[in-house]
């Protein structure tokens, strides 16, 4: 425990240096806020002090509010009380932003008269990500420095900017290698310059609308984004004090909202998941080989290339290698077109990937990721071959969606090095990564896979071996349940609409059409052959497939996809098939409310989730929530199926 006070003051040539020292990230706890009010008042009274510098100890300036206190009633002094003390202070206050200045941390810096950022500073107001708005002047001071459009973009999209960008935007006044020394020197010459007294620059209405639309588009039911936009707009039309009072009221209202509680649950869930599952020392990974350069393999290769790793993308023959190379080029061309990368950036990343049919390249990699067709015999053959080529200690990973990784590991002479790395499509976009621990996976192999997942910007979640791991296992029951509901009387479009209204990116039938009905059909036939009578049949899906209605790619599936029509339409032929199945089963169709549909569909997920937990396939319920929010388009504002089930899916 840190026994020293969290806020200290020391004098240096007439400057009072106030340091926040509250490890690990200098969060604004009760004690810190109290310490700050005392320190500012004391420095203001002290005649020997002419100016003040505010900084953080360690790697952070102030990383934000103390989220654990969010669940409790607000305590005095509040952060606005700290701001009042700063505004009342007659002496100039300079922020030496040594590291992360996030949320309330940036609000503190904005209440200073001058801001000097160090090279490691990261600045942002990410409150909307937690379903809240800044509550201590952030929505009012930021637009005074950067303009309304930029403030809407930063706050509405919870953007975090680095020092140089912050300087270009006007969030900070200077970037310096040693911000504290520069701040102390600047404090003695600068004048009082309260941001609250500045006026918001007149702005281009079109820019503001564009920024607002961009933020709303990404909000996905998170109403805090619209609130934040309104508050920023207020900065240009209301007096500062009035707008700040309004902002505070909105902050206090939103922190009690169901959305914010759900988003905070996910925030803590990520923190827990980030602890990993093994204390073993990870192995060193310097280069990567990916076997199979199809849809997933190419995406996976680009994930590693983006993070700076040289990648060998290995295919079965020269033609397939050329096609894999084209896919890589396609990924970077798309990023070039969308403006996410410039020419040089796209070329640099693309050149990190070498597509070939030269398997000897496996020997140079410390991590091999297999992404060939989903076929056990083929995967085993590939792993036998990798086993003869890879250097000792190489991590051998499979991207299989459903297959038994223990059976894959068993064909190698090194099952301790075999693991599942299950990416989601599109692999270079989706954050979720299931790290599947097989029976014999060594602790340091698990630790390596977990760490590399984080290195490439993914959210790794540890899973155990079973049919479909955490996500696909639960999701396949969800899809089945949708069809059972159709048998009982709901229409596919009604089910999709109910779940989309709940917040899912796409309903299950729209997803099935997109993914293709034929794959699930083949899986059902395989399972039925292996284990007759083990699963309730899906006669409607079977009939659709027998008619060649494989989904979007066939122009027809659960829906009809007319040439050029922007949206799928309802097809009477599907209605006839459904009616015939109901008649054959003697089912009298009944109606369902949206709420019933949501309860049934998500209830099935939650009950399978409990089994997944009991079997040790998932480590904690919150991991299951993260899987569905980050891999399956589940709405973050609902907190995930396990969180939702515990609250009756409001
Ligand atoms: P795909 O059909 O697009 O690509 C497979 C690639 O493997 C092809 O390019 C093929 O030429 C290559 N290949 C086949 N045999 C090979 C061999 N002996 N040596 C080298 N390369 C060989 O398939 P996709 O969709 O990329 O799936 C690959 C794996 O990823 C499967 O296990 C699948 O279950 C899994 N997966 C797929 C997801 C998806 O959404 N498509 C999502 C997550 C996992």
XYZ file of C-alpha atoms and ligand atoms in Angstrom:
694
model
C 0.000 0.000 0.000
C 1.092 3.509 -0.767
C 1.078 5.367 2.544
C 2.233 8.781 1.330
C -0.526 11.334 0.649
C -1.862 11.130 -2.922
C -1.301 14.845 -3.542
C 1.901 16.613 -2.532
C 3.169 20.171 -2.938
C 6.780 21.245 -3.171
C 8.157 24.683 -3.866
C 10.747 25.268 -6.572
C 11.949 28.820 -7.285
C 8.646 30.366 -6.303
C 6.590 27.773 -8.159
C 4.393 25.357 -6.239
C 4.602 21.958 -7.940
C 1.493 19.927 -7.140
C 2.021 16.229 -7.843
C -0.708 13.613 -7.937
C 0.728 10.304 -6.800
C -1.993 7.685 -6.611
C -0.759 4.478 -8.219
C -1.354 2.792 -10.537
C -2.814 5.540 -12.782
C -3.475 8.581 -10.554
C -7.241 8.141 -10.752
C -9.313 10.935 -9.223
C -10.451 9.248 -6.019
C -12.066 11.107 -3.097
C -8.672 11.474 -1.453
C -7.070 12.917 -4.584
C -9.847 15.469 -5.080
C -9.633 16.546 -1.445
C -5.858 16.814 -1.735
C -6.150 18.933 -4.873
C -8.596 21.443 -3.368
C -6.323 21.865 -0.321
C -3.203 22.193 -2.467
C -4.654 24.856 -4.787
C -6.051 26.870 -1.885
C -2.794 26.657 0.029
C -0.702 27.671 -3.004
C -3.039 30.564 -3.726
C -2.669 31.872 -0.156
C 1.111 31.404 0.062
C 2.824 34.736 -0.730
C 6.083 32.972 -1.569
C 4.338 31.227 -4.475
C 3.919 33.102 -7.760
C 2.701 30.273 -9.978
C 1.583 26.647 -9.860
C 2.424 23.523 -11.848
C 0.175 20.459 -11.800
C 1.618 17.071 -12.759
C 1.326 13.334 -12.145
C 3.827 10.895 -10.675
C 4.826 7.813 -12.650
C 3.603 7.158 -16.176
C 0.209 8.884 -16.001
C -0.919 12.453 -15.565
C -4.417 11.430 -14.438
C -6.069 8.512 -16.214
C -9.598 9.503 -15.207
C -12.213 9.131 -12.519
C -11.995 6.281 -10.069
C -14.598 4.017 -11.668
C -15.026 1.932 -8.537
C -16.502 5.045 -6.898
C -19.074 5.393 -9.705
C -21.302 2.819 -8.071
C -21.397 4.907 -4.867
C -23.133 8.231 -4.170
C -20.939 11.204 -5.233
C -18.675 12.468 -2.438
C -17.548 16.008 -1.716
C -15.440 17.677 -2.924
C -16.507 16.784 -6.430
C -14.290 17.372 -9.443
C -16.258 20.553 -10.272
C -15.354 21.733 -6.751
C -11.683 21.215 -7.646
C -12.272 23.243 -10.824
C -13.852 26.044 -8.789
C -10.730 26.205 -6.638
C -8.611 26.364 -9.795
C -10.778 29.055 -11.398
C -10.695 31.084 -8.178
C -6.922 30.830 -7.929
C -5.329 34.146 -8.932
C -1.979 32.577 -9.862
C -1.333 30.918 -13.223
C -1.559 27.136 -13.248
C 0.414 25.134 -15.807
C -0.287 21.457 -16.519
C 2.782 19.285 -17.086
C 1.090 16.375 -18.858
C 3.608 13.606 -18.367
C 1.373 10.733 -19.537
C -2.288 9.775 -19.951
C -4.712 12.640 -19.330
C -8.068 10.987 -19.805
C -11.598 11.900 -18.774
C -11.439 13.903 -15.558
C -7.660 14.005 -16.050
C -7.956 15.978 -19.266
C -10.682 18.115 -17.692
C -8.178 19.050 -14.969
C -5.596 19.962 -17.589
C -8.169 22.033 -19.492
C -8.888 24.011 -16.329
C -5.220 25.052 -16.218
C -3.949 28.209 -17.934
C -1.283 26.492 -20.038
C -0.645 22.892 -21.062
C 2.776 21.344 -21.747
C 2.660 17.743 -22.929
C 5.426 15.158 -22.778
C 6.084 12.749 -25.642
C 4.103 9.975 -23.920
C 0.987 12.054 -23.277
C -2.335 10.624 -24.458
C -5.326 12.901 -24.192
C -9.037 12.318 -24.529
C -12.505 12.500 -23.053
C -13.674 8.893 -23.488
C -16.661 9.111 -21.112
C -19.199 8.264 -23.825
C -17.553 4.898 -24.115
C -18.876 4.251 -20.634
C -22.314 5.677 -21.418
C -21.571 8.983 -19.697
C -20.585 12.512 -20.668
C -17.686 14.492 -19.237
C -18.952 15.951 -15.957
C -16.473 18.684 -15.073
C -16.393 21.162 -17.894
C -14.871 18.974 -20.607
C -17.707 19.562 -23.068
C -17.340 23.325 -22.532
C -13.590 23.875 -22.383
C -12.521 21.519 -25.178
C -14.551 23.293 -27.924
C -13.080 26.612 -26.758
C -9.646 25.232 -27.642
C -10.295 23.028 -30.682
C -13.634 24.227 -32.084
C -17.040 22.579 -31.934
C -16.610 20.072 -34.767
C -13.349 18.625 -33.451
C -14.715 18.533 -29.909
C -17.772 16.613 -31.103
C -15.530 14.184 -32.934
C -13.231 13.649 -29.963
C -15.925 13.376 -27.290
C -18.584 11.676 -29.416
C -16.188 9.018 -30.658
C -14.188 8.806 -27.411
C -11.013 9.544 -29.374
C -7.660 9.569 -27.672
C -4.934 11.683 -29.284
C -1.176 11.635 -28.793
C 0.955 14.646 -27.918
C 1.737 15.879 -31.446
C -1.849 15.600 -32.616
C -3.020 17.346 -29.447
C -0.601 20.170 -30.259
C -1.853 20.435 -33.837
C -5.451 20.560 -32.597
C -4.708 23.152 -29.933
C -5.484 20.956 -26.920
C -1.962 21.604 -25.629
C 0.306 24.620 -26.059
C 3.648 22.882 -26.363
C 5.214 19.429 -26.542
C 8.472 18.992 -24.650
C 10.770 16.083 -23.885
C 10.703 17.028 -20.193
C 7.313 18.668 -19.653
C 7.811 19.295 -15.935
C 10.972 21.387 -16.340
C 9.439 23.334 -19.217
C 6.215 23.864 -17.256
C 8.074 25.226 -14.220
C 9.953 27.682 -16.415
C 6.795 28.692 -18.272
C 4.821 29.155 -15.048
C 6.935 32.122 -14.013
C 6.323 34.021 -17.247
C 2.799 33.065 -18.282
C -0.289 35.035 -17.423
C -3.623 33.768 -16.134
C -5.546 32.526 -19.180
C -8.757 30.786 -18.138
C -10.173 28.628 -20.927
C -13.661 29.202 -19.494
C -13.397 32.884 -20.473
C -12.507 32.197 -24.089
C -15.176 32.198 -26.758
C -15.910 29.274 -29.023
C -14.740 30.143 -32.529
C -17.575 30.501 -35.012
C -17.693 27.214 -36.876
C -18.692 25.790 -40.184
C -22.168 24.305 -39.650
C -21.500 21.612 -42.221
C -18.397 20.426 -40.353
C -20.338 20.254 -37.111
C -23.156 18.249 -38.693
C -20.646 15.901 -40.270
C -18.868 15.288 -36.956
C -22.182 14.775 -35.165
C -23.458 12.344 -37.804
C -20.210 10.382 -37.649
C -20.449 10.009 -33.894
C -24.148 9.081 -33.930
C -23.573 6.451 -36.610
C -21.132 4.653 -34.329
C -23.208 5.065 -31.165
C -25.258 1.856 -31.530
C -27.908 2.735 -28.965
C -25.534 4.597 -26.659
C -27.599 7.715 -25.965
C -24.745 9.436 -24.133
C -23.249 10.272 -27.529
C -26.249 12.424 -28.518
C -26.166 14.096 -25.087
C -22.472 14.896 -25.460
C -23.047 16.438 -28.895
C -25.812 18.686 -27.536
C -23.584 19.799 -24.663
C -20.726 20.695 -27.009
C -23.173 22.674 -29.138
C -24.236 24.483 -25.942
C -20.690 25.748 -25.521
C -21.313 28.101 -28.437
C -24.770 29.235 -27.346
C -24.982 29.300 -23.519
C -22.974 31.195 -20.895
C -20.185 29.012 -19.469
C -21.625 28.639 -15.958
C -25.070 27.700 -17.213
C -23.691 25.157 -19.675
C -21.422 23.604 -17.048
C -24.353 23.205 -14.666
C -26.315 21.504 -17.425
C -23.384 19.243 -18.213
C -23.068 18.225 -14.571
C -26.769 17.376 -14.329
C -26.515 15.258 -17.469
C -23.421 13.496 -16.138
C -25.167 12.670 -12.851
C -28.239 11.391 -14.690
C -26.271 9.227 -17.109
C -24.013 7.621 -14.521
C -27.168 6.010 -13.096
C -28.422 4.821 -16.502
C -28.721 1.139 -17.400
C -26.576 1.765 -20.464
C -23.746 3.201 -18.467
C -23.899 0.395 -15.920
C -23.745 -2.173 -18.733
C -20.806 -0.414 -20.397
C -18.984 -0.146 -17.070
C -19.574 -3.854 -16.550
C -17.825 -4.496 -19.882
C -14.988 -2.167 -18.939
C -14.315 -4.139 -15.755
C -14.842 -7.386 -17.670
C -12.035 -6.425 -20.039
C -9.807 -5.614 -17.151
C -10.418 -9.039 -15.624
C -9.982 -10.823 -18.940
C -6.730 -8.924 -19.444
C -5.175 -10.690 -16.497
C -4.786 -13.784 -18.674
C -4.673 -17.334 -17.453
C -1.039 -18.090 -16.843
C 1.857 -16.442 -15.023
C 4.390 -18.303 -17.151
C 6.978 -16.279 -19.032
C 5.840 -15.821 -22.646
C 8.089 -17.015 -25.466
C 9.615 -14.516 -27.854
C 7.826 -14.077 -31.210
C 9.698 -12.269 -33.968
C 8.093 -13.613 -37.123
C 4.942 -15.469 -38.051
C 3.862 -18.039 -40.643
C 0.218 -18.394 -41.679
C -0.811 -21.569 -43.513
C -3.724 -21.083 -45.917
C -4.280 -17.658 -47.434
C -8.033 -17.708 -47.909
C -10.524 -15.328 -46.382
C -9.296 -15.878 -42.823
C -5.621 -16.598 -43.477
C -5.157 -13.362 -45.420
C -6.948 -11.370 -42.727
C -4.858 -12.993 -39.997
C -1.625 -12.325 -41.912
C -2.553 -8.650 -42.165
C -3.196 -8.444 -38.404
C 0.391 -9.476 -37.739
C 1.789 -7.294 -40.532
C -0.102 -4.305 -39.102
C 1.627 -4.891 -35.775
C 5.046 -4.930 -37.468
C 5.729 -8.675 -37.778
C 7.196 -10.197 -40.936
C 4.698 -12.816 -42.144
C 5.077 -15.812 -44.459
C 1.698 -16.654 -45.947
C 1.945 -20.231 -47.207
C -0.417 -21.879 -49.669
C -0.758 -25.293 -51.246
C 0.538 -24.300 -54.700
C 1.770 -21.329 -56.708
C -1.656 -20.367 -58.047
C -3.192 -20.399 -54.587
C -0.217 -18.360 -53.319
C -0.800 -15.769 -56.030
C -4.469 -15.575 -55.046
C -3.463 -15.156 -51.384
C -1.113 -12.322 -52.383
C -4.024 -10.679 -54.204
C -6.158 -10.929 -51.082
C -3.472 -9.179 -49.025
C -3.218 -6.444 -51.649
C -7.012 -6.151 -51.570
C -7.033 -5.598 -47.805
C -4.513 -2.754 -48.020
C -6.054 -1.230 -51.155
C -9.341 -0.976 -49.288
C -7.591 0.830 -46.415
C -5.897 3.126 -48.888
C -9.209 3.967 -50.556
C -10.907 4.665 -47.233
C -8.063 6.977 -46.235
C -6.998 4.854 -43.254
C -3.546 4.405 -44.793
C -1.459 6.475 -47.166
C 0.496 5.036 -50.099
C 3.703 4.515 -48.184
C 1.937 3.013 -45.178
C -0.021 0.565 -47.306
C 3.098 -0.494 -49.201
C 5.134 -0.949 -46.045
C 2.523 -3.193 -44.458
C 1.843 -5.171 -47.615
C 5.547 -5.822 -48.072
C 5.773 -7.421 -44.637
C 3.690 -10.323 -46.006
C 5.313 -12.790 -48.404
C 2.831 -15.152 -50.041
C 4.345 -18.357 -51.442
C 4.066 -22.142 -51.548
C 7.460 -22.511 -49.873
C 6.793 -24.508 -46.706
C 10.427 -24.343 -45.554
C 9.631 -20.797 -44.401
C 7.856 -22.361 -41.422
C 11.320 -22.936 -39.937
C 11.866 -19.166 -39.520
C 8.690 -18.501 -37.562
C 8.180 -18.632 -33.809
C 4.399 -18.733 -34.331
C 2.541 -20.676 -37.027
C -1.185 -20.080 -37.526
C -3.065 -22.630 -39.616
C -6.167 -21.439 -41.517
C -6.834 -24.084 -44.188
C -10.290 -25.546 -44.953
C -12.340 -26.722 -41.981
C -11.572 -30.419 -42.385
C -10.047 -32.603 -39.675
C -8.083 -34.917 -41.965
C -6.623 -31.954 -43.854
C -5.740 -30.068 -40.672
C -4.037 -33.141 -39.241
C -2.037 -33.565 -42.439
C -0.995 -29.911 -42.291
C 0.045 -30.198 -38.633
C 2.127 -33.318 -39.348
C 3.942 -31.352 -42.008
C 4.437 -28.296 -39.787
C 5.784 -30.597 -37.072
C 8.583 -31.778 -39.369
C 9.548 -28.199 -40.299
C 9.075 -25.894 -37.328
C 11.920 -25.086 -34.953
C 11.606 -26.439 -31.388
C 9.474 -24.193 -29.186
C 7.466 -22.729 -32.066
C 3.840 -22.113 -31.111
C 1.557 -24.062 -33.453
C -1.911 -22.516 -33.618
C -5.081 -23.459 -35.468
C -7.866 -21.104 -36.449
C -10.449 -23.885 -36.523
C -14.024 -22.819 -35.747
C -15.306 -26.103 -34.313
C -12.815 -28.949 -34.606
C -11.230 -30.821 -31.690
C -7.843 -29.201 -31.106
C -6.716 -32.103 -28.909
C -7.093 -34.391 -31.927
C -5.073 -31.940 -34.037
C -2.353 -31.669 -31.368
C -2.175 -35.454 -31.065
C -0.701 -35.923 -34.560
C 2.325 -33.787 -33.650
C 5.256 -34.748 -31.485
C 4.737 -31.565 -29.458
C 1.154 -31.207 -28.249
C 2.392 -28.838 -25.522
C 3.003 -26.211 -28.216
C -0.395 -26.534 -29.917
C -3.178 -24.043 -29.213
C -6.254 -22.522 -30.828
C -6.197 -18.934 -32.044
C -9.749 -18.398 -33.224
C -10.078 -15.130 -35.117
C -13.415 -13.694 -36.248
C -14.304 -12.519 -39.707
C -13.143 -10.060 -41.005
C -10.009 -10.938 -39.040
C -8.339 -7.569 -39.509
C -11.399 -5.769 -38.126
C -12.976 -7.892 -35.382
C -11.474 -7.433 -31.941
C -12.335 -10.781 -30.451
C -9.742 -13.562 -30.368
C -10.600 -16.843 -28.652
C -7.404 -18.363 -27.310
C -8.234 -22.040 -26.998
C -6.272 -24.005 -24.451
C -6.038 -27.660 -25.454
C -5.537 -30.542 -23.050
C -1.758 -30.528 -23.251
C -1.074 -26.848 -24.035
C 1.889 -25.662 -21.932
C 1.344 -22.657 -19.626
C 3.995 -20.624 -21.430
C 2.409 -21.410 -24.813
C -0.872 -20.066 -23.453
C 0.860 -16.991 -22.033
C 2.559 -16.398 -25.400
C -0.661 -16.697 -27.382
C -2.422 -14.360 -24.990
C 0.294 -11.743 -25.122
C 0.638 -11.848 -28.892
C -3.127 -11.404 -29.146
C -2.852 -8.177 -27.200
C 0.205 -7.096 -29.199
C -1.866 -7.218 -32.385
C -4.630 -5.187 -30.765
C -7.107 -7.995 -30.148
C -9.149 -8.830 -27.093
C -7.979 -12.351 -26.239
C -10.439 -14.480 -24.280
C -9.332 -17.845 -22.955
C -11.552 -20.790 -23.916
C -11.423 -24.556 -23.547
C -11.864 -27.246 -26.181
C -15.433 -28.236 -27.088
C -17.526 -28.102 -30.239
C -17.463 -24.382 -31.105
C -15.553 -23.162 -28.007
C -17.366 -20.315 -26.231
C -18.836 -18.254 -29.045
C -19.849 -20.657 -31.799
C -21.108 -23.226 -29.307
C -23.538 -20.754 -27.738
C -24.318 -19.044 -31.023
C -25.329 -22.264 -32.758
C -27.983 -22.849 -30.086
C -29.161 -19.289 -30.592
C -29.570 -19.963 -34.317
C -31.447 -23.208 -33.668
C -33.773 -21.446 -31.267
C -34.609 -18.926 -33.971
C -35.779 -21.739 -36.211
C -37.802 -23.354 -33.399
C -39.566 -20.020 -32.970
C -40.418 -19.992 -36.666
C -41.887 -23.481 -36.349
C -43.999 -22.228 -33.453
C -45.388 -19.246 -35.320
C -42.991 -16.267 -35.530
C -41.794 -15.154 -38.954
C -38.045 -14.860 -39.679
C -38.386 -11.147 -40.395
C -40.245 -10.615 -37.131
C -37.488 -12.388 -35.173
C -34.741 -10.465 -36.939
C -36.542 -7.181 -36.311
C -37.102 -7.885 -32.605
C -33.431 -8.677 -32.073
C -32.245 -5.763 -34.174
C -34.450 -3.479 -32.100
C -32.833 -4.935 -29.016
C -29.566 -3.815 -30.572
C -27.996 -6.771 -32.380
C -26.170 -5.663 -35.523
C -28.110 -8.255 -37.546
C -30.828 -10.757 -36.745
C -30.056 -14.500 -36.960
C -31.736 -15.060 -40.338
C -29.964 -12.138 -41.977
C -26.709 -13.528 -40.550
C -27.490 -17.043 -41.791
C -28.105 -15.710 -45.307
C -24.867 -13.766 -45.195
C -22.763 -16.692 -43.931
C -24.428 -19.214 -46.262
C -26.867 -21.936 -45.234
C -24.876 -24.710 -46.888
C -22.076 -24.824 -44.287
C -24.456 -25.404 -41.387
C -26.319 -27.954 -43.519
C -23.122 -29.932 -44.089
C -22.321 -29.757 -40.371
C -25.802 -31.049 -39.468
C -25.432 -33.976 -41.844
C -21.984 -34.772 -40.470
C -23.233 -34.707 -36.888
C -26.302 -36.756 -37.711
C -24.156 -39.407 -39.376
C -21.778 -39.517 -36.422
C -24.448 -39.427 -33.756
C -27.907 -40.257 -35.129
C -30.866 -38.618 -33.388
C -28.692 -36.460 -31.108
C -30.055 -33.152 -32.371
C -33.558 -31.978 -33.112
C -33.836 -31.716 -36.920
C -34.230 -28.345 -38.655
C -36.654 -29.229 -41.462
C -37.104 -25.656 -42.707
C -33.374 -25.053 -43.100
C -32.972 -28.463 -44.763
C -35.723 -27.698 -47.253
C -34.235 -24.275 -48.085
C -30.901 -25.962 -48.810
C -32.488 -28.742 -50.884
C -33.942 -25.960 -53.043
C -30.517 -24.376 -53.412
C -31.543 -21.397 -51.287
C -28.074 -21.032 -49.752
C -28.474 -17.374 -48.816
C -27.202 -14.104 -50.193
C -24.651 -15.687 -52.534
C -27.484 -17.690 -54.187
C -29.768 -14.653 -54.329
C -32.226 -16.438 -52.043
C -32.186 -17.977 -48.598
C -34.429 -17.008 -45.720
C -34.967 -13.828 -47.720
C -34.996 -12.952 -51.392
C -32.139 -10.787 -52.719
C -33.387 -9.132 -55.890
C -30.743 -7.788 -58.257
C -29.915 -4.254 -57.342
C -32.437 -4.051 -54.492
C -30.788 -2.393 -51.508
C -32.572 -4.602 -48.987
C -33.621 -8.248 -48.844
C -37.324 -8.865 -49.230
C -39.702 -11.420 -47.783
C -40.220 -14.388 -50.099
C -43.662 -16.095 -50.145
C -41.945 -19.368 -51.039
C -40.335 -19.386 -47.567
C -43.764 -18.794 -46.026
C -45.076 -21.842 -47.893
C -42.200 -24.023 -46.677
C -42.769 -22.878 -43.103
C -46.517 -23.521 -43.371
C -45.882 -27.023 -44.715
C -43.511 -27.874 -41.856
C -45.977 -26.577 -39.269
C -48.783 -28.594 -40.862
C -46.670 -31.744 -40.918
C -45.883 -31.300 -37.221
C -49.453 -30.380 -36.334
C -48.367 -27.025 -34.893
C -50.956 -24.251 -34.642
C -49.006 -21.044 -35.174
C -49.148 -18.543 -32.322
C -47.990 -14.955 -32.139
C -44.995 -13.644 -30.202
C -44.250 -10.200 -28.823
C -40.833 -8.654 -29.396
C -40.102 -9.056 -25.699
C -40.953 -12.765 -25.792
C -38.685 -13.294 -28.771
C -35.782 -11.522 -27.079
C -36.329 -13.405 -23.818
C -36.414 -16.773 -25.540
C -33.442 -16.182 -27.821
C -31.161 -14.627 -25.256
C -32.366 -16.926 -22.503
C -31.048 -19.855 -24.518
C -27.669 -18.149 -24.795
C -27.510 -17.533 -21.068
C -28.451 -21.086 -20.123
C -25.857 -22.544 -22.483
C -23.442 -19.971 -21.091
C -23.978 -21.449 -17.635
C -23.065 -24.894 -18.965
C -19.987 -23.469 -20.654
C -18.946 -22.048 -17.289
C -19.715 -25.227 -15.361
C -17.573 -27.222 -17.804
C -14.704 -24.749 -17.448
C -14.808 -23.839 -21.158
C -15.060 -20.177 -20.124
C -13.358 -18.818 -17.030
C -15.982 -16.272 -16.038
C -19.447 -15.113 -17.061
C -18.113 -11.707 -18.042
C -15.782 -13.370 -20.585
C -18.881 -14.741 -22.325
C -20.335 -11.225 -22.436
C -17.120 -9.951 -24.034
C -17.223 -12.716 -26.643
C -20.693 -11.718 -27.833
C -20.147 -7.972 -27.740
C -16.811 -8.136 -29.567
C -17.336 -11.070 -31.921
C -21.060 -11.358 -32.668
C -22.487 -7.827 -32.848
C -24.206 -7.989 -29.478
C -25.079 -4.459 -28.245
C -22.528 -3.206 -25.730
C -25.176 -1.025 -24.066
C -26.912 -4.215 -22.927
C -23.758 -5.617 -21.330
C -23.832 -9.058 -22.978
C -26.108 -12.104 -22.636
C -24.976 -13.204 -19.163
C -25.233 -9.692 -17.735
C -28.584 -9.210 -19.478
C -29.982 -12.524 -18.248
C -29.164 -11.641 -14.651
C -31.340 -8.544 -15.139
C -34.185 -10.118 -17.113
C -33.080 -8.534 -20.429
C -34.571 -5.063 -19.856
P -11.090 -20.324 -47.241
O -11.672 -21.412 -48.063
O -11.357 -18.924 -47.615
O -9.509 -20.485 -47.176
C -8.839 -21.698 -46.980
C -7.493 -21.575 -47.665
O -6.697 -22.698 -47.297
C -7.583 -21.582 -49.193
O -6.944 -20.438 -49.696
C -6.850 -22.850 -49.594
O -6.145 -22.714 -50.800
C -5.930 -23.065 -48.428
N -5.508 -24.451 -48.289
C -6.255 -25.553 -48.389
N -5.498 -26.645 -48.213
C -4.246 -26.216 -47.996
C -3.017 -26.877 -47.754
N -2.932 -28.187 -47.712
N -1.939 -26.116 -47.578
C -2.009 -24.784 -47.622
N -3.137 -24.127 -47.847
C -4.242 -24.829 -48.038
O -11.561 -20.629 -45.751
P -11.663 -19.630 -44.510
O -13.027 -19.106 -44.422
O -10.518 -18.710 -44.568
O -11.504 -20.635 -43.289
C -10.243 -21.140 -42.893
C -10.346 -21.651 -41.476
O -10.761 -20.594 -40.628
C -11.342 -22.767 -41.262
O -10.845 -23.657 -40.304
C -12.557 -22.031 -40.732
O -13.386 -22.865 -39.960
C -11.896 -20.986 -39.896
N -12.692 -19.802 -39.612
C -13.480 -19.238 -40.589
C -14.233 -18.117 -40.311
C -15.067 -17.490 -41.367
O -15.879 -16.623 -41.041
N -14.927 -17.863 -42.624
C -14.214 -17.501 -38.972
C -13.302 -18.120 -38.047
C -12.605 -19.244 -38.374
